[in-house]
Amino acid sequence: MSIGLQKANFFKRISAWLFDIVMCVVLATGCMALMAELINYDFQYTKLTELETKYSELQQPYLDAYEAEHGVNFDITQEAFEKLSEEERAALQAHLNAFNEELSKKEDIQKQYALIEAQSSVVTTYTFLMISISLLIVFIAWYFIVPYILRDGRTFGKKIFGLAVMRTNSVRVSNPVLFIRSILGMYTMETMAPIFFLLMTYFGMGPVGFIAAVLVAVLDIAVMICTPTRSSIHDLLADTVVVDFSSQRIFESQEALNEYLASQSQTSDFNQTPKANID
């Protein structure tokens, strides 16, 4: 085994990563299904759908009356809308704004809309909790407990493809370092941050969330490309590196590394000492 950095083969890293991701997705899906049953998620989502349906039913008479009074039709396809002239589009938009203004003065409509907003908040919160808690359980199990048992930061994927994780100074990863790498780095920054941004987009908060999620992914890829050790963000946070397990020498502690270096230095000094010439 070598004390020098034995960088892991790129294709082995990708294969191990894909294996771990697939297994984590399967486990997380099972956790979310269980949590959905525990918190009665289907009931909350169905309730939101029913509220939205009722809102449409309450709105329809007002919509029909406005269209009949002003001779407009809001039920228009995107293709038909694009064929309208600029003046026709502006006129239709003006009517739509006027109609919404009228709706804002209808007490029954506003009460129903408030119920939808409240229920939507419940569904959004439940969705985020299901995803975040399920993934946290999986990440703790797969990326913290399993490497703790297998040692050397090895998940099942890394074990199958002959990889390991160590500190950049060739010292074995400790539990605090493993926690920083797996939970703070992989779970919080690289997984939950993009998921949170994507949920923002899914629940109608604009494209900012999607752009932010893409930027996080691009940043992680850029870090891997630019660092000499091809490290991800979680590796930089924990000062770790993925190595080839069979050829990399990993020391139990900094003291063990220091002792090894001291012994190597003494051996080198001995070999360089001039030998006496005895005739």
PDB file of C-alpha atoms in Angstrom:
ATOM      1  CA  MET A   1       0.000   0.000   0.000  1.00  0.00           C
ATOM      2  CA  SER A   2       1.124   3.539  -0.751  1.00  0.00           C
ATOM      3  CA  ILE A   3       1.008   6.553   1.549  1.00  0.00           C
ATOM      4  CA  GLY A   4       0.634   8.784  -1.492  1.00  0.00           C
ATOM      5  CA  LEU A   5      -2.833   9.697  -2.685  1.00  0.00           C
ATOM      6  CA  GLN A   6      -4.301   6.819  -4.682  1.00  0.00           C
ATOM      7  CA  LYS A   7      -7.196   8.586  -6.382  1.00  0.00           C
ATOM      8  CA  ALA A   8     -10.262   6.482  -7.088  1.00  0.00           C
ATOM      9  CA  ASN A   9     -11.060   5.505 -10.650  1.00  0.00           C
ATOM     10  CA  PHE A  10     -13.651   7.912 -12.080  1.00  0.00           C
ATOM     11  CA  PHE A  11     -15.914   5.189 -13.497  1.00  0.00           C
ATOM     12  CA  LYS A  12     -15.806   3.274 -10.216  1.00  0.00           C
ATOM     13  CA  ARG A  13     -16.842   6.433  -8.382  1.00  0.00           C
ATOM     14  CA  ILE A  14     -19.742   7.009 -10.761  1.00  0.00           C
ATOM     15  CA  SER A  15     -20.842   3.374 -10.472  1.00  0.00           C
ATOM     16  CA  ALA A  16     -20.690   3.437  -6.679  1.00  0.00           C
ATOM     17  CA  TRP A  17     -22.557   6.759  -6.610  1.00  0.00           C
ATOM     18  CA  LEU A  18     -25.323   5.437  -8.894  1.00  0.00           C
ATOM     19  CA  PHE A  19     -25.700   2.291  -6.800  1.00  0.00           C
ATOM     20  CA  ASP A  20     -25.971   4.292  -3.580  1.00  0.00           C
ATOM     21  CA  ILE A  21     -28.397   6.807  -5.108  1.00  0.00           C
ATOM     22  CA  VAL A  22     -30.728   4.100  -6.455  1.00  0.00           C
ATOM     23  CA  MET A  23     -30.794   2.339  -3.101  1.00  0.00           C
ATOM     24  CA  CYS A  24     -31.374   5.608  -1.233  1.00  0.00           C
ATOM     25  CA  VAL A  25     -34.254   6.548  -3.548  1.00  0.00           C
ATOM     26  CA  VAL A  26     -35.887   3.153  -2.958  1.00  0.00           C
ATOM     27  CA  LEU A  27     -35.502   3.461   0.813  1.00  0.00           C
ATOM     28  CA  ALA A  28     -36.646   7.101   0.856  1.00  0.00           C
ATOM     29  CA  THR A  29     -39.728   6.215  -1.205  1.00  0.00           C
ATOM     30  CA  GLY A  30     -40.629   3.548   1.327  1.00  0.00           C
ATOM     31  CA  CYS A  31     -40.119   5.990   4.211  1.00  0.00           C
ATOM     32  CA  MET A  32     -42.298   8.620   2.515  1.00  0.00           C
ATOM     33  CA  ALA A  33     -45.061   6.081   1.885  1.00  0.00           C
ATOM     34  CA  LEU A  34     -45.000   5.137   5.568  1.00  0.00           C
ATOM     35  CA  MET A  35     -45.011   8.776   6.666  1.00  0.00           C
ATOM     36  CA  ALA A  36     -47.883   9.550   4.284  1.00  0.00           C
ATOM     37  CA  GLU A  37     -49.943   6.926   6.078  1.00  0.00           C
ATOM     38  CA  LEU A  38     -48.963   8.216   9.506  1.00  0.00           C
ATOM     39  CA  ILE A  39     -49.855  11.862   8.813  1.00  0.00           C
ATOM     40  CA  ASN A  40     -52.839  11.052   6.549  1.00  0.00           C
ATOM     41  CA  TYR A  41     -51.343  12.955   3.621  1.00  0.00           C
ATOM     42  CA  ASP A  42     -53.843  11.674   1.053  1.00  0.00           C
ATOM     43  CA  PHE A  43     -56.721  13.111   3.082  1.00  0.00           C
ATOM     44  CA  GLN A  44     -55.044  16.544   3.223  1.00  0.00           C
ATOM     45  CA  TYR A  45     -54.334  16.534  -0.517  1.00  0.00           C
ATOM     46  CA  THR A  46     -57.870  15.396  -1.354  1.00  0.00           C
ATOM     47  CA  LYS A  47     -59.261  18.138   0.857  1.00  0.00           C
ATOM     48  CA  LEU A  48     -57.237  20.722  -1.073  1.00  0.00           C
ATOM     49  CA  THR A  49     -58.547  19.358  -4.388  1.00  0.00           C
ATOM     50  CA  GLU A  50     -62.131  19.536  -3.140  1.00  0.00           C
ATOM     51  CA  LEU A  51     -61.663  23.133  -1.984  1.00  0.00           C
ATOM     52  CA  GLU A  52     -60.272  24.096  -5.392  1.00  0.00           C
ATOM     53  CA  THR A  53     -63.193  22.388  -7.133  1.00  0.00           C
ATOM     54  CA  LYS A  54     -65.678  24.231  -4.951  1.00  0.00           C
ATOM     55  CA  TYR A  55     -63.875  27.505  -5.656  1.00  0.00           C
ATOM     56  CA  SER A  56     -64.274  26.921  -9.397  1.00  0.00           C
ATOM     57  CA  GLU A  57     -67.974  26.149  -8.910  1.00  0.00           C
ATOM     58  CA  LEU A  58     -68.496  29.334  -6.879  1.00  0.00           C
ATOM     59  CA  GLN A  59     -66.618  31.380  -9.444  1.00  0.00           C
ATOM     60  CA  GLN A  60     -68.422  30.027 -12.519  1.00  0.00           C
ATOM     61  CA  PRO A  61     -71.684  32.035 -12.200  1.00  0.00           C
ATOM     62  CA  TYR A  62     -69.738  35.279 -11.811  1.00  0.00           C
ATOM     63  CA  LEU A  63     -67.583  34.297 -14.779  1.00  0.00           C
ATOM     64  CA  ASP A  64     -70.576  33.507 -16.979  1.00  0.00           C
ATOM     65  CA  ALA A  65     -72.287  36.772 -16.034  1.00  0.00           C
ATOM     66  CA  TYR A  66     -69.197  38.858 -16.782  1.00  0.00           C
ATOM     67  CA  GLU A  67     -68.563  37.155 -20.138  1.00  0.00           C
ATOM     68  CA  ALA A  68     -72.216  37.647 -21.171  1.00  0.00           C
ATOM     69  CA  GLU A  69     -72.226  41.299 -20.092  1.00  0.00           C
ATOM     70  CA  HIS A  70     -68.967  42.259 -21.810  1.00  0.00           C
ATOM     71  CA  GLY A  71     -68.987  39.833 -24.725  1.00  0.00           C
ATOM     72  CA  VAL A  72     -65.648  38.206 -23.916  1.00  0.00           C
ATOM     73  CA  ASN A  73     -64.505  34.616 -23.576  1.00  0.00           C
ATOM     74  CA  PHE A  74     -61.822  33.768 -21.025  1.00  0.00           C
ATOM     75  CA  ASP A  75     -61.824  30.082 -22.006  1.00  0.00           C
ATOM     76  CA  ILE A  76     -59.208  30.466 -24.713  1.00  0.00           C
ATOM     77  CA  THR A  77     -56.317  28.182 -25.609  1.00  0.00           C
ATOM     78  CA  GLN A  78     -52.718  29.348 -25.658  1.00  0.00           C
ATOM     79  CA  GLU A  79     -52.611  28.804 -29.408  1.00  0.00           C
ATOM     80  CA  ALA A  80     -55.684  30.990 -29.946  1.00  0.00           C
ATOM     81  CA  PHE A  81     -54.298  33.631 -27.585  1.00  0.00           C
ATOM     82  CA  GLU A  82     -51.068  33.850 -29.600  1.00  0.00           C
ATOM     83  CA  LYS A  83     -53.070  34.496 -32.775  1.00  0.00           C
ATOM     84  CA  LEU A  84     -54.686  37.592 -31.267  1.00  0.00           C
ATOM     85  CA  SER A  85     -53.369  41.026 -32.133  1.00  0.00           C
ATOM     86  CA  GLU A  86     -51.571  43.125 -29.527  1.00  0.00           C
ATOM     87  CA  GLU A  87     -54.702  45.245 -29.048  1.00  0.00           C
ATOM     88  CA  GLU A  88     -56.912  42.162 -28.594  1.00  0.00           C
ATOM     89  CA  ARG A  89     -54.502  40.673 -26.080  1.00  0.00           C
ATOM     90  CA  ALA A  90     -54.392  43.927 -24.125  1.00  0.00           C
ATOM     91  CA  ALA A  91     -58.183  44.159 -24.134  1.00  0.00           C
ATOM     92  CA  LEU A  92     -58.577  40.561 -22.950  1.00  0.00           C
ATOM     93  CA  GLN A  93     -56.044  41.118 -20.176  1.00  0.00           C
ATOM     94  CA  ALA A  94     -57.864  44.283 -19.110  1.00  0.00           C
ATOM     95  CA  HIS A  95     -61.144  42.357 -18.873  1.00  0.00           C
ATOM     96  CA  LEU A  96     -59.444  39.629 -16.875  1.00  0.00           C
ATOM     97  CA  ASN A  97     -58.033  42.181 -14.436  1.00  0.00           C
ATOM     98  CA  ALA A  98     -61.465  43.791 -14.097  1.00  0.00           C
ATOM     99  CA  PHE A  99     -63.089  40.412 -13.469  1.00  0.00           C
ATOM    100  CA  ASN A 100     -60.534  39.546 -10.768  1.00  0.00           C
ATOM    101  CA  GLU A 101     -61.180  42.916  -9.194  1.00  0.00           C
ATOM    102  CA  GLU A 102     -64.873  42.112  -9.031  1.00  0.00           C
ATOM    103  CA  LEU A 103     -64.164  38.700  -7.513  1.00  0.00           C
ATOM    104  CA  SER A 104     -62.054  40.288  -4.790  1.00  0.00           C
ATOM    105  CA  LYS A 105     -65.226  42.044  -3.573  1.00  0.00           C
ATOM    106  CA  LYS A 106     -67.266  38.830  -3.338  1.00  0.00           C
ATOM    107  CA  GLU A 107     -67.282  37.598   0.259  1.00  0.00           C
ATOM    108  CA  ASP A 108     -68.056  33.945  -0.544  1.00  0.00           C
ATOM    109  CA  ILE A 109     -65.246  33.803  -3.101  1.00  0.00           C
ATOM    110  CA  GLN A 110     -62.707  35.360  -0.722  1.00  0.00           C
ATOM    111  CA  LYS A 111     -63.655  33.005   2.108  1.00  0.00           C
ATOM    112  CA  GLN A 112     -63.179  30.009  -0.168  1.00  0.00           C
ATOM    113  CA  TYR A 113     -59.883  31.371  -1.464  1.00  0.00           C
ATOM    114  CA  ALA A 114     -58.656  31.828   2.126  1.00  0.00           C
ATOM    115  CA  LEU A 115     -59.518  28.184   2.850  1.00  0.00           C
ATOM    116  CA  ILE A 116     -57.541  27.097  -0.211  1.00  0.00           C
ATOM    117  CA  GLU A 117     -54.525  29.167   0.853  1.00  0.00           C
ATOM    118  CA  ALA A 118     -54.598  27.648   4.343  1.00  0.00           C
ATOM    119  CA  GLN A 119     -54.967  24.090   3.065  1.00  0.00           C
ATOM    120  CA  SER A 120     -52.294  24.635   0.434  1.00  0.00           C
ATOM    121  CA  SER A 121     -49.937  25.697   3.206  1.00  0.00           C
ATOM    122  CA  VAL A 122     -50.732  22.493   5.098  1.00  0.00           C
ATOM    123  CA  VAL A 123     -50.069  20.319   2.035  1.00  0.00           C
ATOM    124  CA  THR A 124     -46.837  22.176   1.271  1.00  0.00           C
ATOM    125  CA  THR A 125     -45.623  21.747   4.847  1.00  0.00           C
ATOM    126  CA  TYR A 126     -46.554  18.052   4.910  1.00  0.00           C
ATOM    127  CA  THR A 127     -44.818  17.469   1.582  1.00  0.00           C
ATOM    128  CA  PHE A 128     -41.602  19.137   2.745  1.00  0.00           C
ATOM    129  CA  LEU A 129     -41.664  17.269   6.058  1.00  0.00           C
ATOM    130  CA  MET A 130     -42.192  13.908   4.362  1.00  0.00           C
ATOM    131  CA  ILE A 131     -39.335  14.447   1.955  1.00  0.00           C
ATOM    132  CA  SER A 132     -36.892  16.007   4.416  1.00  0.00           C
ATOM    133  CA  ILE A 133     -37.458  13.552   7.281  1.00  0.00           C
ATOM    134  CA  SER A 134     -37.447  10.496   4.991  1.00  0.00           C
ATOM    135  CA  LEU A 135     -34.217  11.570   3.318  1.00  0.00           C
ATOM    136  CA  LEU A 136     -32.635  12.426   6.677  1.00  0.00           C
ATOM    137  CA  ILE A 137     -33.394   8.925   7.975  1.00  0.00           C
ATOM    138  CA  VAL A 138     -31.962   7.359   4.816  1.00  0.00           C
ATOM    139  CA  PHE A 139     -28.838   9.533   4.810  1.00  0.00           C
ATOM    140  CA  ILE A 140     -28.130   8.810   8.478  1.00  0.00           C
ATOM    141  CA  ALA A 141     -28.533   5.084   7.845  1.00  0.00           C
ATOM    142  CA  TRP A 142     -26.756   4.826   4.481  1.00  0.00           C
ATOM    143  CA  TYR A 143     -24.055   7.479   4.688  1.00  0.00           C
ATOM    144  CA  PHE A 144     -23.310   7.537   8.439  1.00  0.00           C
ATOM    145  CA  ILE A 145     -24.260   4.278  10.174  1.00  0.00           C
ATOM    146  CA  VAL A 146     -23.217   1.952   7.330  1.00  0.00           C
ATOM    147  CA  PRO A 147     -19.783   3.660   6.864  1.00  0.00           C
ATOM    148  CA  TYR A 148     -19.357   3.553  10.651  1.00  0.00           C
ATOM    149  CA  ILE A 149     -19.879  -0.218  10.573  1.00  0.00           C
ATOM    150  CA  LEU A 150     -17.877  -0.920   7.390  1.00  0.00           C
ATOM    151  CA  ARG A 151     -15.173   1.622   8.377  1.00  0.00           C
ATOM    152  CA  ASP A 152     -13.161   3.911   6.108  1.00  0.00           C
ATOM    153  CA  GLY A 153     -16.253   5.868   5.058  1.00  0.00           C
ATOM    154  CA  ARG A 154     -17.432   2.978   2.892  1.00  0.00           C
ATOM    155  CA  THR A 155     -21.049   2.725   1.819  1.00  0.00           C
ATOM    156  CA  PHE A 156     -22.247  -0.510   0.223  1.00  0.00           C
ATOM    157  CA  GLY A 157     -21.624   1.066  -3.189  1.00  0.00           C
ATOM    158  CA  LYS A 158     -18.045   1.980  -2.301  1.00  0.00           C
ATOM    159  CA  LYS A 159     -17.438  -1.457  -0.828  1.00  0.00           C
ATOM    160  CA  ILE A 160     -18.694  -3.195  -3.970  1.00  0.00           C
ATOM    161  CA  PHE A 161     -16.485  -1.079  -6.239  1.00  0.00           C
ATOM    162  CA  GLY A 162     -13.405  -1.063  -4.019  1.00  0.00           C
ATOM    163  CA  LEU A 163     -13.424   2.546  -2.827  1.00  0.00           C
ATOM    164  CA  ALA A 164     -12.891   4.235   0.522  1.00  0.00           C
ATOM    165  CA  VAL A 165     -12.971   7.696   2.088  1.00  0.00           C
ATOM    166  CA  MET A 166     -10.175   9.197   4.176  1.00  0.00           C
ATOM    167  CA  ARG A 167      -8.948  12.587   5.338  1.00  0.00           C
ATOM    168  CA  THR A 168      -6.697  14.336   2.835  1.00  0.00           C
ATOM    169  CA  ASN A 169      -3.727  13.641   5.150  1.00  0.00           C
ATOM    170  CA  SER A 170      -4.280   9.853   4.846  1.00  0.00           C
ATOM    171  CA  VAL A 171      -5.928   9.549   8.290  1.00  0.00           C
ATOM    172  CA  ARG A 172      -9.101   7.474   8.761  1.00  0.00           C
ATOM    173  CA  VAL A 173     -12.324   9.524   8.934  1.00  0.00           C
ATOM    174  CA  SER A 174     -13.650  10.058  12.468  1.00  0.00           C
ATOM    175  CA  ASN A 175     -17.331  10.126  13.397  1.00  0.00           C
ATOM    176  CA  PRO A 176     -17.519  13.966  13.561  1.00  0.00           C
ATOM    177  CA  VAL A 177     -15.884  14.187  10.128  1.00  0.00           C
ATOM    178  CA  LEU A 178     -18.249  11.542   8.754  1.00  0.00           C
ATOM    179  CA  PHE A 179     -21.208  13.513  10.144  1.00  0.00           C
ATOM    180  CA  ILE A 180     -20.020  16.736   8.514  1.00  0.00           C
ATOM    181  CA  ARG A 181     -19.489  14.953   5.204  1.00  0.00           C
ATOM    182  CA  SER A 182     -22.755  13.018   5.078  1.00  0.00           C
ATOM    183  CA  ILE A 183     -25.284  15.189   6.914  1.00  0.00           C
ATOM    184  CA  LEU A 184     -24.086  18.787   6.599  1.00  0.00           C
ATOM    185  CA  GLY A 185     -22.585  18.344   3.133  1.00  0.00           C
ATOM    186  CA  MET A 186     -24.446  15.644   1.221  1.00  0.00           C
ATOM    187  CA  TYR A 187     -27.853  15.930   2.914  1.00  0.00           C
ATOM    188  CA  THR A 188     -28.196  19.623   3.752  1.00  0.00           C
ATOM    189  CA  MET A 189     -26.265  21.433   1.020  1.00  0.00           C
ATOM    190  CA  GLU A 190     -26.294  19.041  -1.937  1.00  0.00           C
ATOM    191  CA  THR A 191     -29.700  17.385  -1.509  1.00  0.00           C
ATOM    192  CA  MET A 192     -32.183  19.355   0.594  1.00  0.00           C
ATOM    193  CA  ALA A 193     -31.219  22.792  -0.705  1.00  0.00           C
ATOM    194  CA  PRO A 194     -32.015  21.878  -4.356  1.00  0.00           C
ATOM    195  CA  ILE A 195     -35.156  19.977  -3.284  1.00  0.00           C
ATOM    196  CA  PHE A 196     -36.359  23.008  -1.315  1.00  0.00           C
ATOM    197  CA  PHE A 197     -35.815  25.244  -4.352  1.00  0.00           C
ATOM    198  CA  LEU A 198     -37.642  22.786  -6.641  1.00  0.00           C
ATOM    199  CA  LEU A 199     -40.570  22.617  -4.218  1.00  0.00           C
ATOM    200  CA  MET A 200     -40.758  26.397  -4.367  1.00  0.00           C
ATOM    201  CA  THR A 201     -41.217  26.106  -8.129  1.00  0.00           C
ATOM    202  CA  TYR A 202     -43.693  23.203  -7.871  1.00  0.00           C
ATOM    203  CA  PHE A 203     -45.964  25.091  -5.490  1.00  0.00           C
ATOM    204  CA  GLY A 204     -46.146  28.129  -7.738  1.00  0.00           C
ATOM    205  CA  MET A 205     -43.455  30.386  -6.341  1.00  0.00           C
ATOM    206  CA  GLY A 206     -41.937  31.177  -9.710  1.00  0.00           C
ATOM    207  CA  PRO A 207     -38.896  29.966 -11.645  1.00  0.00           C
ATOM    208  CA  VAL A 208     -36.393  31.309  -9.095  1.00  0.00           C
ATOM    209  CA  GLY A 209     -36.402  28.003  -7.220  1.00  0.00           C
ATOM    210  CA  PHE A 210     -35.612  25.978 -10.343  1.00  0.00           C
ATOM    211  CA  ILE A 211     -32.771  28.325 -11.285  1.00  0.00           C
ATOM    212  CA  ALA A 212     -31.339  28.114  -7.754  1.00  0.00           C
ATOM    213  CA  ALA A 213     -31.488  24.286  -7.817  1.00  0.00           C
ATOM    214  CA  VAL A 214     -29.658  24.202 -11.154  1.00  0.00           C
ATOM    215  CA  LEU A 215     -27.005  26.591  -9.818  1.00  0.00           C
ATOM    216  CA  VAL A 216     -26.347  24.318  -6.822  1.00  0.00           C
ATOM    217  CA  ALA A 217     -25.889  21.327  -9.153  1.00  0.00           C
ATOM    218  CA  VAL A 218     -23.606  23.329 -11.474  1.00  0.00           C
ATOM    219  CA  LEU A 219     -21.554  24.506  -8.491  1.00  0.00           C
ATOM    220  CA  ASP A 220     -21.028  20.939  -7.288  1.00  0.00           C
ATOM    221  CA  ILE A 221     -19.939  19.806 -10.766  1.00  0.00           C
ATOM    222  CA  ALA A 222     -17.613  22.800 -11.110  1.00  0.00           C
ATOM    223  CA  VAL A 223     -16.014  22.016  -7.745  1.00  0.00           C
ATOM    224  CA  MET A 224     -15.378  18.416  -8.810  1.00  0.00           C
ATOM    225  CA  ILE A 225     -13.801  19.531 -12.082  1.00  0.00           C
ATOM    226  CA  CYS A 226     -11.617  22.244 -10.553  1.00  0.00           C
ATOM    227  CA  THR A 227     -10.249  20.440  -7.485  1.00  0.00           C
ATOM    228  CA  PRO A 228      -7.137  18.256  -8.000  1.00  0.00           C
ATOM    229  CA  THR A 229      -8.704  15.425  -5.987  1.00  0.00           C
ATOM    230  CA  ARG A 230     -12.020  15.669  -7.907  1.00  0.00           C
ATOM    231  CA  SER A 231     -13.804  16.369  -4.624  1.00  0.00           C
ATOM    232  CA  SER A 232     -17.435  17.357  -4.175  1.00  0.00           C
ATOM    233  CA  ILE A 233     -18.686  20.082  -1.848  1.00  0.00           C
ATOM    234  CA  HIS A 234     -19.187  17.578   0.990  1.00  0.00           C
ATOM    235  CA  ASP A 235     -15.564  16.430   0.638  1.00  0.00           C
ATOM    236  CA  LEU A 236     -14.290  20.002   0.824  1.00  0.00           C
ATOM    237  CA  LEU A 237     -16.359  20.643   3.957  1.00  0.00           C
ATOM    238  CA  ALA A 238     -15.021  17.541   5.681  1.00  0.00           C
ATOM    239  CA  ASP A 239     -11.509  17.695   4.187  1.00  0.00           C
ATOM    240  CA  THR A 240     -11.929  14.175   2.805  1.00  0.00           C
ATOM    241  CA  VAL A 241     -11.131  12.400  -0.438  1.00  0.00           C
ATOM    242  CA  VAL A 242     -12.343   9.218  -2.173  1.00  0.00           C
ATOM    243  CA  VAL A 243      -9.498   6.758  -2.775  1.00  0.00           C
ATOM    244  CA  ASP A 244      -8.791   3.285  -4.102  1.00  0.00           C
ATOM    245  CA  PHE A 245      -9.181   0.995  -1.090  1.00  0.00           C
ATOM    246  CA  SER A 246      -6.818  -1.769  -2.194  1.00  0.00           C
ATOM    247  CA  SER A 247      -3.786   0.463  -2.837  1.00  0.00           C
ATOM    248  CA  GLN A 248      -4.278   3.329  -0.375  1.00  0.00           C
ATOM    249  CA  ARG A 249      -2.669   3.228   3.056  1.00  0.00           C
ATOM    250  CA  ILE A 250      -5.011   4.741   5.656  1.00  0.00           C
ATOM    251  CA  PHE A 251      -3.719   5.513   9.157  1.00  0.00           C
ATOM    252  CA  GLU A 252      -5.800   5.076  12.299  1.00  0.00           C
ATOM    253  CA  SER A 253      -4.892   8.503  13.679  1.00  0.00           C
ATOM    254  CA  GLN A 254      -2.651  11.521  13.225  1.00  0.00           C
ATOM    255  CA  GLU A 255      -0.300  10.053  15.839  1.00  0.00           C
ATOM    256  CA  ALA A 256       0.045   6.832  13.814  1.00  0.00           C
ATOM    257  CA  LEU A 257       0.816   8.902  10.713  1.00  0.00           C
ATOM    258  CA  ASN A 258       3.427  10.939  12.611  1.00  0.00           C
ATOM    259  CA  GLU A 259       5.098   7.774  13.915  1.00  0.00           C
ATOM    260  CA  TYR A 260       5.242   6.336  10.412  1.00  0.00           C
ATOM    261  CA  LEU A 261       6.744   9.510   8.982  1.00  0.00           C
ATOM    262  CA  ALA A 262       9.284   9.649  11.823  1.00  0.00           C
ATOM    263  CA  SER A 263      10.314   6.036  11.190  1.00  0.00           C
ATOM    264  CA  GLN A 264      10.641   6.701   7.477  1.00  0.00           C
ATOM    265  CA  SER A 265      12.754   9.766   8.212  1.00  0.00           C
ATOM    266  CA  GLN A 266      15.079   7.774  10.499  1.00  0.00           C
ATOM    267  CA  THR A 267      15.441   5.052   7.879  1.00  0.00           C
ATOM    268  CA  SER A 268      16.275   7.651   5.255  1.00  0.00           C
ATOM    269  CA  ASP A 269      18.867   9.300   7.508  1.00  0.00           C
ATOM    270  CA  PHE A 270      20.470   5.923   8.236  1.00  0.00           C
ATOM    271  CA  ASN A 271      20.704   5.052   4.552  1.00  0.00           C
ATOM    272  CA  GLN A 272      22.328   8.398   3.786  1.00  0.00           C
ATOM    273  CA  THR A 273      24.976   8.127   6.580  1.00  0.00           C
ATOM    274  CA  PRO A 274      28.475   7.633   5.027  1.00  0.00           C
ATOM    275  CA  LYS A 275      29.899   4.190   5.756  1.00  0.00           C
ATOM    276  CA  ALA A 276      33.417   3.950   7.257  1.00  0.00           C
ATOM    277  CA  ASN A 277      36.089   2.584   4.890  1.00  0.00           C
ATOM    278  CA  ILE A 278      37.818  -0.253   6.726  1.00  0.00           C
ATOM    279  CA  ASP A 279      41.010  -1.650   5.140  1.00  0.00           C
TER     280      ASP A 279
END
